[in-house]
Structures are given as structure tokens and as C-alpha cells.
mmCIF file with all atom_site columns, C-alpha atoms in Angstrom:
data_model
loop_
_atom_site.group_PDB
_atom_site.id
_atom_site.type_symbol
_atom_site.label_atom_id
_atom_site.label_alt_id
_atom_site.label_comp_id
_atom_site.label_asym_id
_atom_site.label_entity_id
_atom_site.label_seq_id
_atom_site.pdbx_PDB_ins_code
_atom_site.Cartn_x
_atom_site.Cartn_y
_atom_site.Cartn_z
_atom_site.occupancy
_atom_site.B_iso_or_equiv
_atom_site.pdbx_formal_charge
_atom_site.auth_seq_id
_atom_site.auth_comp_id
_atom_site.auth_asym_id
_atom_site.auth_atom_id
_atom_site.pdbx_PDB_model_num
ATOM 1   C CA . UNK A 1 1   ? 0.000   0.000   0.000   1.00 97.00 ? 16  UNK A CA 1
ATOM 2   C CA . UNK A 1 2   ? 1.111   3.582   -0.663  1.00 98.00 ? 17  UNK A CA 1
ATOM 3   C CA . UNK A 1 3   ? 1.650   5.459   2.605   1.00 98.00 ? 18  UNK A CA 1
ATOM 4   C CA . UNK A 1 4   ? 0.814   9.171   2.644   1.00 98.00 ? 19  UNK A CA 1
ATOM 5   C CA . UNK A 1 5   ? 2.763   11.080  5.308   1.00 98.00 ? 20  UNK A CA 1
ATOM 6   C CA . UNK A 1 6   ? 1.119   14.438  5.915   1.00 98.00 ? 21  UNK A CA 1
ATOM 7   C CA . UNK A 1 7   ? 2.639   17.336  7.864   1.00 97.00 ? 22  UNK A CA 1
ATOM 8   C CA . UNK A 1 8   ? 2.196   19.214  10.034  1.00 98.00 ? 23  UNK A CA 1
ATOM 9   C CA . UNK A 1 9   ? -0.483  17.511  12.123  1.00 98.00 ? 24  UNK A CA 1
ATOM 10  C CA . UNK A 1 10  ? -1.693  20.903  13.306  1.00 97.00 ? 25  UNK A CA 1
ATOM 11  C CA . UNK A 1 11  ? -1.099  24.477  12.350  1.00 96.00 ? 26  UNK A CA 1
ATOM 12  C CA . UNK A 1 12  ? -2.130  27.844  13.662  1.00 97.00 ? 27  UNK A CA 1
ATOM 13  C CA . UNK A 1 13  ? -2.186  30.856  11.347  1.00 97.00 ? 28  UNK A CA 1
ATOM 14  C CA . UNK A 1 14  ? -3.132  34.514  11.536  1.00 97.00 ? 29  UNK A CA 1
ATOM 15  C CA . UNK A 1 15  ? -5.678  36.025  9.174   1.00 97.00 ? 30  UNK A CA 1
ATOM 16  C CA . UNK A 1 16  ? -3.981  36.921  5.912   1.00 97.00 ? 31  UNK A CA 1
ATOM 17  C CA . UNK A 1 17  ? -1.040  34.594  6.517   1.00 97.00 ? 32  UNK A CA 1
ATOM 18  C CA . UNK A 1 18  ? 0.091   32.121  3.880   1.00 97.00 ? 33  UNK A CA 1
ATOM 19  C CA . UNK A 1 19  ? 0.182   28.494  5.020   1.00 98.00 ? 34  UNK A CA 1
ATOM 20  C CA . UNK A 1 20  ? 1.477   25.291  3.486   1.00 98.00 ? 35  UNK A CA 1
ATOM 21  C CA . UNK A 1 21  ? 0.653   21.663  4.129   1.00 98.00 ? 36  UNK A CA 1
ATOM 22  C CA . UNK A 1 22  ? 2.738   18.827  2.733   1.00 98.00 ? 37  UNK A CA 1
ATOM 23  C CA . UNK A 1 23  ? 2.185   15.209  1.783   1.00 98.00 ? 38  UNK A CA 1
ATOM 24  C CA . UNK A 1 24  ? 4.930   12.716  1.092   1.00 98.00 ? 39  UNK A CA 1
ATOM 25  C CA . UNK A 1 25  ? 4.002   9.507   -0.724  1.00 98.00 ? 40  UNK A CA 1
ATOM 26  C CA . UNK A 1 26  ? 5.945   6.291   -0.092  1.00 98.00 ? 41  UNK A CA 1
ATOM 27  C CA . UNK A 1 27  ? 6.357   5.895   -3.844  1.00 98.00 ? 42  UNK A CA 1
ATOM 28  C CA . UNK A 1 28  ? 5.769   8.024   -6.917  1.00 98.00 ? 43  UNK A CA 1
ATOM 29  C CA . UNK A 1 29  ? 2.098   8.747   -7.584  1.00 97.00 ? 44  UNK A CA 1
ATOM 30  C CA . UNK A 1 30  ? 2.318   10.594  -10.888 1.00 97.00 ? 45  UNK A CA 1
ATOM 31  C CA . UNK A 1 31  ? 0.318   13.636  -9.711  1.00 97.00 ? 46  UNK A CA 1
ATOM 32  C CA . UNK A 1 32  ? -2.710  11.480  -8.822  1.00 97.00 ? 47  UNK A CA 1
ATOM 33  C CA . UNK A 1 33  ? -3.163  13.502  -5.675  1.00 98.00 ? 48  UNK A CA 1
ATOM 34  C CA . UNK A 1 34  ? -6.183  15.325  -4.304  1.00 98.00 ? 49  UNK A CA 1
ATOM 35  C CA . UNK A 1 35  ? -6.701  17.658  -1.348  1.00 98.00 ? 50  UNK A CA 1
ATOM 36  C CA . UNK A 1 36  ? -9.895  17.838  0.698   1.00 98.00 ? 51  UNK A CA 1
ATOM 37  C CA . UNK A 1 37  ? -11.168 20.285  3.277   1.00 98.00 ? 52  UNK A CA 1
ATOM 38  C CA . UNK A 1 38  ? -13.375 19.083  6.111   1.00 98.00 ? 53  UNK A CA 1
ATOM 39  C CA . UNK A 1 39  ? -15.060 21.613  8.362   1.00 97.00 ? 54  UNK A CA 1
ATOM 40  C CA . UNK A 1 40  ? -16.229 20.593  11.802  1.00 96.00 ? 55  UNK A CA 1
ATOM 41  C CA . UNK A 1 41  ? -19.206 18.238  11.646  1.00 95.00 ? 56  UNK A CA 1
ATOM 42  C CA . UNK A 1 42  ? -19.316 18.278  7.830   1.00 97.00 ? 57  UNK A CA 1
ATOM 43  C CA . UNK A 1 43  ? -18.262 15.958  5.047   1.00 98.00 ? 58  UNK A CA 1
ATOM 44  C CA . UNK A 1 44  ? -14.970 16.507  3.190   1.00 98.00 ? 59  UNK A CA 1
ATOM 45  C CA . UNK A 1 45  ? -15.053 18.723  0.115   1.00 97.00 ? 60  UNK A CA 1
ATOM 46  C CA . UNK A 1 46  ? -12.707 18.475  -2.858  1.00 97.00 ? 61  UNK A CA 1
ATOM 47  C CA . UNK A 1 47  ? -10.327 21.428  -3.202  1.00 98.00 ? 62  UNK A CA 1
ATOM 48  C CA . UNK A 1 48  ? -7.579  20.322  -5.579  1.00 98.00 ? 63  UNK A CA 1
ATOM 49  C CA . UNK A 1 49  ? -7.213  17.332  -7.916  1.00 97.00 ? 64  UNK A CA 1
ATOM 50  C CA . UNK A 1 50  ? -4.423  16.089  -10.178 1.00 97.00 ? 65  UNK A CA 1
ATOM 51  C CA . UNK A 1 51  ? -2.034  17.755  -7.728  1.00 97.00 ? 66  UNK A CA 1
ATOM 52  C CA . UNK A 1 52  ? -2.638  21.296  -8.968  1.00 98.00 ? 67  UNK A CA 1
ATOM 53  C CA . UNK A 1 53  ? -6.089  21.658  -10.560 1.00 97.00 ? 68  UNK A CA 1
ATOM 54  C CA . UNK A 1 54  ? -8.561  23.784  -8.662  1.00 98.00 ? 69  UNK A CA 1
ATOM 55  C CA . UNK A 1 55  ? -12.042 22.283  -8.280  1.00 96.00 ? 70  UNK A CA 1
ATOM 56  C CA . UNK A 1 56  ? -14.841 24.490  -9.616  1.00 95.00 ? 71  UNK A CA 1
ATOM 57  C CA . UNK A 1 57  ? -16.035 26.969  -7.034  1.00 96.00 ? 72  UNK A CA 1
ATOM 58  C CA . UNK A 1 58  ? -12.947 26.767  -4.811  1.00 98.00 ? 73  UNK A CA 1
ATOM 59  C CA . UNK A 1 59  ? -11.362 30.156  -4.037  1.00 97.00 ? 74  UNK A CA 1
ATOM 60  C CA . UNK A 1 60  ? -8.177  30.927  -5.942  1.00 97.00 ? 75  UNK A CA 1
ATOM 61  C CA . UNK A 1 61  ? -6.229  31.425  -2.691  1.00 98.00 ? 76  UNK A CA 1
ATOM 62  C CA . UNK A 1 62  ? -5.980  27.634  -2.612  1.00 98.00 ? 77  UNK A CA 1
ATOM 63  C CA . UNK A 1 63  ? -3.297  26.100  -4.785  1.00 98.00 ? 78  UNK A CA 1
ATOM 64  C CA . UNK A 1 64  ? -1.562  22.762  -5.106  1.00 98.00 ? 79  UNK A CA 1
ATOM 65  C CA . UNK A 1 65  ? 1.850   21.794  -6.387  1.00 98.00 ? 80  UNK A CA 1
ATOM 66  C CA . UNK A 1 66  ? 4.316   18.962  -6.429  1.00 98.00 ? 81  UNK A CA 1
ATOM 67  C CA . UNK A 1 67  ? 5.438   15.939  -8.367  1.00 97.00 ? 82  UNK A CA 1
ATOM 68  C CA . UNK A 1 68  ? 6.780   12.462  -7.851  1.00 97.00 ? 83  UNK A CA 1
ATOM 69  C CA . UNK A 1 69  ? 6.425   11.767  -4.137  1.00 98.00 ? 84  UNK A CA 1
ATOM 70  C CA . UNK A 1 70  ? 6.163   15.321  -2.692  1.00 98.00 ? 85  UNK A CA 1
ATOM 71  C CA . UNK A 1 71  ? 3.035   17.463  -2.847  1.00 98.00 ? 86  UNK A CA 1
ATOM 72  C CA . UNK A 1 72  ? 1.825   20.557  -1.095  1.00 98.00 ? 87  UNK A CA 1
ATOM 73  C CA . UNK A 1 73  ? -1.298  22.624  -0.564  1.00 98.00 ? 88  UNK A CA 1
ATOM 74  C CA . UNK A 1 74  ? -0.923  26.374  -0.116  1.00 98.00 ? 89  UNK A CA 1
ATOM 75  C CA . UNK A 1 75  ? -3.474  28.828  1.200   1.00 98.00 ? 90  UNK A CA 1
ATOM 76  C CA . UNK A 1 76  ? -2.449  32.356  0.231   1.00 98.00 ? 91  UNK A CA 1
ATOM 77  C CA . UNK A 1 77  ? -4.064  34.609  2.769   1.00 96.00 ? 92  UNK A CA 1
ATOM 78  C CA . UNK A 1 78  ? -5.779  32.717  5.569   1.00 97.00 ? 93  UNK A CA 1
ATOM 79  C CA . UNK A 1 79  ? -9.498  33.505  5.942   1.00 97.00 ? 94  UNK A CA 1
ATOM 80  C CA . UNK A 1 80  ? -11.761 32.680  8.901   1.00 97.00 ? 95  UNK A CA 1
ATOM 81  C CA . UNK A 1 81  ? -13.681 30.158  6.827   1.00 97.00 ? 96  UNK A CA 1
ATOM 82  C CA . UNK A 1 82  ? -10.462 28.220  6.111   1.00 98.00 ? 97  UNK A CA 1
ATOM 83  C CA . UNK A 1 83  ? -10.349 26.881  9.672   1.00 98.00 ? 98  UNK A CA 1
ATOM 84  C CA . UNK A 1 84  ? -10.783 23.146  9.032   1.00 98.00 ? 99  UNK A CA 1
ATOM 85  C CA . UNK A 1 85  ? -9.067  19.789  8.696   1.00 98.00 ? 100 UNK A CA 1
ATOM 86  C CA . UNK A 1 86  ? -7.225  19.108  5.454   1.00 98.00 ? 101 UNK A CA 1
ATOM 87  C CA . UNK A 1 87  ? -6.451  15.696  3.967   1.00 98.00 ? 102 UNK A CA 1
ATOM 88  C CA . UNK A 1 88  ? -4.420  14.555  0.994   1.00 98.00 ? 103 UNK A CA 1
ATOM 89  C CA . UNK A 1 89  ? -5.361  11.381  -0.910  1.00 98.00 ? 104 UNK A CA 1
ATOM 90  C CA . UNK A 1 90  ? -3.670  9.368   -3.633  1.00 98.00 ? 105 UNK A CA 1
ATOM 91  C CA . UNK A 1 91  ? -5.573  7.622   -6.401  1.00 97.00 ? 106 UNK A CA 1
ATOM 92  C CA . UNK A 1 92  ? -2.538  6.289   -8.269  1.00 97.00 ? 107 UNK A CA 1
ATOM 93  C CA . UNK A 1 93  ? -2.915  2.774   -6.954  1.00 97.00 ? 108 UNK A CA 1
ATOM 94  C CA . UNK A 1 94  ? -5.460  0.730   -5.017  1.00 97.00 ? 109 UNK A CA 1
ATOM 95  C CA . UNK A 1 95  ? -6.044  0.712   -2.133  1.00 97.00 ? 110 UNK A CA 1
ATOM 96  C CA . UNK A 1 96  ? -6.706  4.427   -2.143  1.00 98.00 ? 111 UNK A CA 1
ATOM 97  C CA . UNK A 1 97  ? -5.003  6.028   0.841   1.00 98.00 ? 112 UNK A CA 1
ATOM 98  C CA . UNK A 1 98  ? -5.312  9.287   2.738   1.00 98.00 ? 113 UNK A CA 1
ATOM 99  C CA . UNK A 1 99  ? -2.870  11.365  4.705   1.00 98.00 ? 114 UNK A CA 1
ATOM 100 C CA . UNK A 1 100 ? -3.503  11.550  8.445   1.00 98.00 ? 115 UNK A CA 1
ATOM 101 C CA . UNK A 1 101 ? -4.788  15.116  8.222   1.00 98.00 ? 116 UNK A CA 1
ATOM 102 C CA . UNK A 1 102 ? -3.786  18.638  9.243   1.00 98.00 ? 117 UNK A CA 1
ATOM 103 C CA . UNK A 1 103 ? -5.854  20.664  11.667  1.00 98.00 ? 118 UNK A CA 1
ATOM 104 C CA . UNK A 1 104 ? -5.679  24.337  10.671  1.00 98.00 ? 119 UNK A CA 1
ATOM 105 C CA . UNK A 1 105 ? -6.768  26.898  13.226  1.00 98.00 ? 120 UNK A CA 1
ATOM 106 C CA . UNK A 1 106 ? -6.814  30.664  13.379  1.00 96.00 ? 121 UNK A CA 1
ATOM 107 C CA . UNK A 1 107 ? -4.226  32.180  15.692  1.00 93.00 ? 122 UNK A CA 1
ATOM 108 C CA . UNK B 2 1   ? -27.077 19.882  -8.554  1.00 95.00 ? 19  UNK B CA 1
ATOM 109 C CA . UNK B 2 2   ? -25.282 16.705  -7.546  1.00 96.00 ? 20  UNK B CA 1
ATOM 110 C CA . UNK B 2 3   ? -26.456 15.363  -4.199  1.00 98.00 ? 21  UNK B CA 1
ATOM 111 C CA . UNK B 2 4   ? -25.737 12.259  -2.161  1.00 98.00 ? 22  UNK B CA 1
ATOM 112 C CA . UNK B 2 5   ? -28.185 11.953  0.707   1.00 98.00 ? 23  UNK B CA 1
ATOM 113 C CA . UNK B 2 6   ? -27.475 9.330   3.327   1.00 98.00 ? 24  UNK B CA 1
ATOM 114 C CA . UNK B 2 7   ? -29.731 7.722   5.914   1.00 97.00 ? 25  UNK B CA 1
ATOM 115 C CA . UNK B 2 8   ? -29.893 8.930   9.496   1.00 97.00 ? 26  UNK B CA 1
ATOM 116 C CA . UNK B 2 9   ? -27.892 8.058   12.590  1.00 98.00 ? 27  UNK B CA 1
ATOM 117 C CA . UNK B 2 10  ? -28.084 4.526   13.958  1.00 98.00 ? 28  UNK B CA 1
ATOM 118 C CA . UNK B 2 11  ? -27.559 3.186   17.477  1.00 98.00 ? 29  UNK B CA 1
ATOM 119 C CA . UNK B 2 12  ? -26.901 -0.536  17.566  1.00 98.00 ? 30  UNK B CA 1
ATOM 120 C CA . UNK B 2 13  ? -25.738 -3.228  19.959  1.00 98.00 ? 31  UNK B CA 1
ATOM 121 C CA . UNK B 2 14  ? -22.695 -5.422  19.348  1.00 98.00 ? 32  UNK B CA 1
ATOM 122 C CA . UNK B 2 15  ? -23.577 -8.349  17.108  1.00 98.00 ? 33  UNK B CA 1
ATOM 123 C CA . UNK B 2 16  ? -26.441 -6.555  15.350  1.00 98.00 ? 34  UNK B CA 1
ATOM 124 C CA . UNK B 2 17  ? -26.485 -5.436  11.715  1.00 98.00 ? 35  UNK B CA 1
ATOM 125 C CA . UNK B 2 18  ? -26.985 -2.025  10.126  1.00 98.00 ? 36  UNK B CA 1
ATOM 126 C CA . UNK B 2 19  ? -27.723 -0.759  6.624   1.00 98.00 ? 37  UNK B CA 1
ATOM 127 C CA . UNK B 2 20  ? -26.731 2.721   5.471   1.00 98.00 ? 38  UNK B CA 1
ATOM 128 C CA . UNK B 2 21  ? -28.297 4.049   2.295   1.00 98.00 ? 39  UNK B CA 1
ATOM 129 C CA . UNK B 2 22  ? -27.008 6.708   -0.086  1.00 98.00 ? 40  UNK B CA 1
ATOM 130 C CA . UNK B 2 23  ? -29.442 8.207   -2.592  1.00 98.00 ? 41  UNK B CA 1
ATOM 131 C CA . UNK B 2 24  ? -27.887 10.012  -5.530  1.00 98.00 ? 42  UNK B CA 1
ATOM 132 C CA . UNK B 2 25  ? -29.485 12.750  -7.592  1.00 97.00 ? 43  UNK B CA 1
ATOM 133 C CA . UNK B 2 26  ? -28.456 15.331  -10.155 1.00 97.00 ? 44  UNK B CA 1
ATOM 134 C CA . UNK B 2 27  ? -26.514 12.957  -12.408 1.00 97.00 ? 45  UNK B CA 1
ATOM 135 C CA . UNK B 2 28  ? -26.772 9.573   -14.129 1.00 96.00 ? 46  UNK B CA 1
ATOM 136 C CA . UNK B 2 29  ? -26.175 7.122   -11.285 1.00 96.00 ? 47  UNK B CA 1
ATOM 137 C CA . UNK B 2 30  ? -24.648 4.355   -13.386 1.00 95.00 ? 48  UNK B CA 1
ATOM 138 C CA . UNK B 2 31  ? -22.036 6.652   -14.978 1.00 95.00 ? 49  UNK B CA 1
ATOM 139 C CA . UNK B 2 32  ? -19.957 6.985   -11.810 1.00 96.00 ? 50  UNK B CA 1
ATOM 140 C CA . UNK B 2 33  ? -18.529 4.510   -9.328  1.00 97.00 ? 51  UNK B CA 1
ATOM 141 C CA . UNK B 2 34  ? -19.526 4.843   -5.687  1.00 97.00 ? 52  UNK B CA 1
ATOM 142 C CA . UNK B 2 35  ? -16.871 4.584   -3.017  1.00 98.00 ? 53  UNK B CA 1
ATOM 143 C CA . UNK B 2 36  ? -17.231 4.273   0.749   1.00 98.00 ? 54  UNK B CA 1
ATOM 144 C CA . UNK B 2 37  ? -15.013 5.956   3.357   1.00 98.00 ? 55  UNK B CA 1
ATOM 145 C CA . UNK B 2 38  ? -14.960 5.426   7.133   1.00 98.00 ? 56  UNK B CA 1
ATOM 146 C CA . UNK B 2 39  ? -14.171 8.095   9.704   1.00 98.00 ? 57  UNK B CA 1
ATOM 147 C CA . UNK B 2 40  ? -13.984 7.009   13.337  1.00 98.00 ? 58  UNK B CA 1
ATOM 148 C CA . UNK B 2 41  ? -14.675 9.727   15.939  1.00 96.00 ? 59  UNK B CA 1
ATOM 149 C CA . UNK B 2 42  ? -11.846 12.272  15.961  1.00 93.00 ? 60  UNK B CA 1
ATOM 150 C CA . UNK B 2 43  ? -9.858  10.256  13.434  1.00 94.00 ? 61  UNK B CA 1
ATOM 151 C CA . UNK B 2 44  ? -8.870  10.446  9.785   1.00 96.00 ? 62  UNK B CA 1
ATOM 152 C CA . UNK B 2 45  ? -10.355 8.980   6.630   1.00 98.00 ? 63  UNK B CA 1
ATOM 153 C CA . UNK B 2 46  ? -10.079 5.317   5.644   1.00 98.00 ? 64  UNK B CA 1
ATOM 154 C CA . UNK B 2 47  ? -11.058 3.986   2.238   1.00 98.00 ? 65  UNK B CA 1
ATOM 155 C CA . UNK B 2 48  ? -13.355 0.958   2.461   1.00 98.00 ? 66  UNK B CA 1
ATOM 156 C CA . UNK B 2 49  ? -13.796 0.041   -1.195  1.00 98.00 ? 67  UNK B CA 1
ATOM 157 C CA . UNK B 2 50  ? -16.145 0.739   -4.058  1.00 98.00 ? 68  UNK B CA 1
ATOM 158 C CA . UNK B 2 51  ? -18.966 -0.595  -6.169  1.00 97.00 ? 69  UNK B CA 1
ATOM 159 C CA . UNK B 2 52  ? -19.309 -0.427  -9.929  1.00 96.00 ? 70  UNK B CA 1
ATOM 160 C CA . UNK B 2 53  ? -22.740 1.137   -10.310 1.00 96.00 ? 71  UNK B CA 1
ATOM 161 C CA . UNK B 2 54  ? -23.114 -0.233  -13.854 1.00 95.00 ? 72  UNK B CA 1
ATOM 162 C CA . UNK B 2 55  ? -22.324 -3.898  -13.160 1.00 96.00 ? 73  UNK B CA 1
ATOM 163 C CA . UNK B 2 56  ? -22.942 -4.024  -9.416  1.00 96.00 ? 74  UNK B CA 1
ATOM 164 C CA . UNK B 2 57  ? -19.535 -5.556  -8.753  1.00 97.00 ? 75  UNK B CA 1
ATOM 165 C CA . UNK B 2 58  ? -18.107 -4.596  -5.349  1.00 98.00 ? 76  UNK B CA 1
ATOM 166 C CA . UNK B 2 59  ? -14.432 -4.358  -4.391  1.00 98.00 ? 77  UNK B CA 1
ATOM 167 C CA . UNK B 2 60  ? -13.408 -4.266  -0.734  1.00 98.00 ? 78  UNK B CA 1
ATOM 168 C CA . UNK B 2 61  ? -10.270 -2.998  0.962   1.00 98.00 ? 79  UNK B CA 1
ATOM 169 C CA . UNK B 2 62  ? -8.559  -5.728  2.976   1.00 98.00 ? 80  UNK B CA 1
ATOM 170 C CA . UNK B 2 63  ? -9.773  -4.398  6.344   1.00 97.00 ? 81  UNK B CA 1
ATOM 171 C CA . UNK B 2 64  ? -13.375 -4.468  5.152   1.00 98.00 ? 82  UNK B CA 1
ATOM 172 C CA . UNK B 2 65  ? -13.688 -7.980  3.774   1.00 97.00 ? 83  UNK B CA 1
ATOM 173 C CA . UNK B 2 66  ? -16.178 -10.310 5.443   1.00 96.00 ? 84  UNK B CA 1
ATOM 174 C CA . UNK B 2 67  ? -18.695 -8.265  7.444   1.00 97.00 ? 85  UNK B CA 1
ATOM 175 C CA . UNK B 2 68  ? -19.178 -5.415  4.982   1.00 98.00 ? 86  UNK B CA 1
ATOM 176 C CA . UNK B 2 69  ? -21.385 -5.551  1.903   1.00 98.00 ? 87  UNK B CA 1
ATOM 177 C CA . UNK B 2 70  ? -21.883 -2.913  -0.793  1.00 98.00 ? 88  UNK B CA 1
ATOM 178 C CA . UNK B 2 71  ? -25.058 -3.181  -2.825  1.00 98.00 ? 89  UNK B CA 1
ATOM 179 C CA . UNK B 2 72  ? -27.226 -1.192  -5.206  1.00 97.00 ? 90  UNK B CA 1
ATOM 180 C CA . UNK B 2 73  ? -30.827 -0.350  -5.891  1.00 94.00 ? 91  UNK B CA 1
ATOM 181 C CA . UNK B 2 74  ? -29.952 1.081   -9.307  1.00 83.00 ? 92  UNK B CA 1
ATOM 182 C CA . UNK B 2 75  ? -33.551 1.812   -10.244 1.00 88.00 ? 93  UNK B CA 1
ATOM 183 C CA . UNK B 2 76  ? -33.673 4.095   -7.202  1.00 92.00 ? 94  UNK B CA 1
ATOM 184 C CA . UNK B 2 77  ? -30.177 5.546   -7.746  1.00 97.00 ? 95  UNK B CA 1
ATOM 185 C CA . UNK B 2 78  ? -29.231 4.249   -4.324  1.00 98.00 ? 96  UNK B CA 1
ATOM 186 C CA . UNK B 2 79  ? -26.108 2.585   -2.976  1.00 98.00 ? 97  UNK B CA 1
ATOM 187 C CA . UNK B 2 80  ? -26.135 0.719   0.305   1.00 98.00 ? 98  UNK B CA 1
ATOM 188 C CA . UNK B 2 81  ? -23.562 -0.340  2.875   1.00 98.00 ? 99  UNK B CA 1
ATOM 189 C CA . UNK B 2 82  ? -24.485 -3.180  5.190   1.00 98.00 ? 100 UNK B CA 1
ATOM 190 C CA . UNK B 2 83  ? -22.373 -4.097  8.209   1.00 98.00 ? 101 UNK B CA 1
ATOM 191 C CA . UNK B 2 84  ? -23.094 -7.335  10.041  1.00 98.00 ? 102 UNK B CA 1
ATOM 192 C CA . UNK B 2 85  ? -21.963 -8.611  13.448  1.00 98.00 ? 103 UNK B CA 1
ATOM 193 C CA . UNK B 2 86  ? -21.249 -5.059  14.604  1.00 98.00 ? 104 UNK B CA 1
ATOM 194 C CA . UNK B 2 87  ? -18.283 -4.404  16.895  1.00 98.00 ? 105 UNK B CA 1
ATOM 195 C CA . UNK B 2 88  ? -17.455 -1.393  19.053  1.00 97.00 ? 106 UNK B CA 1
ATOM 196 C CA . UNK B 2 89  ? -14.751 -0.387  16.591  1.00 97.00 ? 107 UNK B CA 1
ATOM 197 C CA . UNK B 2 90  ? -17.382 0.014   13.856  1.00 98.00 ? 108 UNK B CA 1
ATOM 198 C CA . UNK B 2 91  ? -18.561 3.173   15.630  1.00 98.00 ? 109 UNK B CA 1
ATOM 199 C CA . UNK B 2 92  ? -17.906 5.789   12.967  1.00 98.00 ? 110 UNK B CA 1
ATOM 200 C CA . UNK B 2 93  ? -19.355 7.989   10.279  1.00 98.00 ? 111 UNK B CA 1
ATOM 201 C CA . UNK B 2 94  ? -19.542 6.305   6.889   1.00 98.00 ? 112 UNK B CA 1
ATOM 202 C CA . UNK B 2 95  ? -19.446 8.458   3.764   1.00 98.00 ? 113 UNK B CA 1
ATOM 203 C CA . UNK B 2 96  ? -20.582 7.484   0.294   1.00 98.00 ? 114 UNK B CA 1
ATOM 204 C CA . UNK B 2 97  ? -18.518 9.282   -2.320  1.00 98.00 ? 115 UNK B CA 1
ATOM 205 C CA . UNK B 2 98  ? -18.916 9.719   -6.069  1.00 98.00 ? 116 UNK B CA 1
ATOM 206 C CA . UNK B 2 99  ? -15.737 8.840   -7.975  1.00 95.00 ? 117 UNK B CA 1
ATOM 207 C CA . UNK B 2 100 ? -15.367 10.538  -11.318 1.00 91.00 ? 118 UNK B CA 1
ATOM 208 C CA . UNK B 2 101 ? -13.560 9.508   -14.481 1.00 84.00 ? 119 UNK B CA 1
ATOM 209 C CA . UNK B 2 102 ? -10.504 11.504  -13.374 1.00 84.00 ? 120 UNK B CA 1
ATOM 210 C CA . UNK B 2 103 ? -10.179 9.190   -10.354 1.00 88.00 ? 121 UNK B CA 1
ATOM 211 C CA . UNK B 2 104 ? -11.279 11.900  -7.955  1.00 93.00 ? 122 UNK B CA 1
ATOM 212 C CA . UNK B 2 105 ? -13.813 11.845  -5.120  1.00 95.00 ? 123 UNK B CA 1
ATOM 213 C CA . UNK B 2 106 ? -15.790 14.829  -6.329  1.00 95.00 ? 124 UNK B CA 1
ATOM 214 C CA . UNK B 2 107 ? -19.006 14.577  -4.294  1.00 97.00 ? 125 UNK B CA 1
ATOM 215 C CA . UNK B 2 108 ? -19.569 13.311  -0.761  1.00 98.00 ? 126 UNK B CA 1
ATOM 216 C CA . UNK B 2 109 ? -22.661 12.313  1.159   1.00 98.00 ? 127 UNK B CA 1
ATOM 217 C CA . UNK B 2 110 ? -23.304 14.049  4.446   1.00 98.00 ? 128 UNK B CA 1
ATOM 218 C CA . UNK B 2 111 ? -22.267 10.906  6.313   1.00 98.00 ? 129 UNK B CA 1
ATOM 219 C CA . UNK B 2 112 ? -24.171 8.107   8.018   1.00 98.00 ? 130 UNK B CA 1
ATOM 220 C CA . UNK B 2 113 ? -23.353 7.808   11.704  1.00 98.00 ? 131 UNK B CA 1
ATOM 221 C CA . UNK B 2 114 ? -23.267 4.404   13.392  1.00 98.00 ? 132 UNK B CA 1
ATOM 222 C CA . UNK B 2 115 ? -22.795 4.023   17.140  1.00 98.00 ? 133 UNK B CA 1
ATOM 223 C CA . UNK B 2 116 ? -22.234 0.535   18.529  1.00 98.00 ? 134 UNK B CA 1
ATOM 224 C CA . UNK B 2 117 ? -22.758 0.256   22.262  1.00 97.00 ? 135 UNK B CA 1
ATOM 225 C CA . UNK B 2 118 ? -24.153 -2.301  24.658  1.00 94.00 ? 136 UNK B CA 1
#
């Protein structure tokens, strides 16, 4: 199975700050990487797919990058509504696997 | 708009069974696979497997073979997850998720909560 190591586990950011979350895959996943946002008590929502493609309706302050085994999600200018858990997920190979999540809070 | 509406919360005893339904609307049900994801309280996301909504063939992740069954009521655009012989560790929220042709989970149900307690 492909292991997805996500860091940091938690993060605190001020409004307007730029934050980054990283995922390291245990083998190359050819950009088959998605990022999801999960707000408290809600279901996850797709933010980014194919490593860097923004899902329709997602604010442009969210961006994804990476290749091979290293991927990152960047939020350029933290907003109150961005307080949530974030997960990466690979769909390169079955079984599909998720990162352990990053809890992002407002400082 | 695309919607996946799941059944309500369930409280069960160990050894009992539960069925969680997921009704899809806003798209052609048989054009997209349906995946299932487990989230234990305060924990991360774990992929359980998927069902081909055209053929009805299920595929299970290793940890979900045996007591877990994916099924369809295609005429009703509904996917079901049945868990038998419930254990305390099955306490979780179970999400149905649409999987698109780009291999992305692009729509999620609101979650079906199962609590197992004696």
C-alpha cells in the first residue's frame, strides 16, 4: 500500500497569513493527488485534484503543487472560513489512501 | 445539482447489523462509481472500497472484507452499505462518495453515523 505522510499535524495561522501543508508519498504517484477540506461536523469537500487543478467553485487562494512523491497545498491569505481539517489522498494505486490530516486553526 | 443523501444516525448493539443508504441525484447514477469511506470519531479517513454502479460488482479494501457488503438499488439511484456482526470499533461515520472519471472523489454524502454500544 502507498503510505501518505502528511505534515504538520496541526497548524495555527493569523488572518492573511500564507500556510502550506505537505504530503509525502511512499512511492511516486504521478500527480494522482487530491486535497480535501473538512469543516467541523461536515463531510470533506474536494479542493484540488491532479495535484494542482482547482475544483470548480474553490477560491483561488488555494493552490496545489508537487510531483513524484512530494506534494503541497498552499493557502495564500488565511481567511476565517479556512479553519478546518485538510487531507491529501492518492488515487494512483489501489487501495486508495489518505494522509492523516492537518488541523488548521486561526491564531 | 449533484447530491448524495445518506440515511440517518443509527444506534446498535454489538452483534447486530446495520444498513446505510445513499441516494444520488443530479446525475446519471450508473455513470460513476460509488466509493465508501470510514471516519472514526476524531480520526482520519479510511477507504473501504467501491462498487461499480453499472455492473454491481463490489471491491473491498482488505480491512473491510467479510462483514461489509456494498449493494445497489440502481432503479432508485441508491447505494447501500451493510455491516453485520457489529463491533465497538465500527462506531464511525460512513461516507458514500462519487468517484469521477478523473479518479477523484468529487461529491460526498453528508455521512451516516453508526454508534455501537451495549
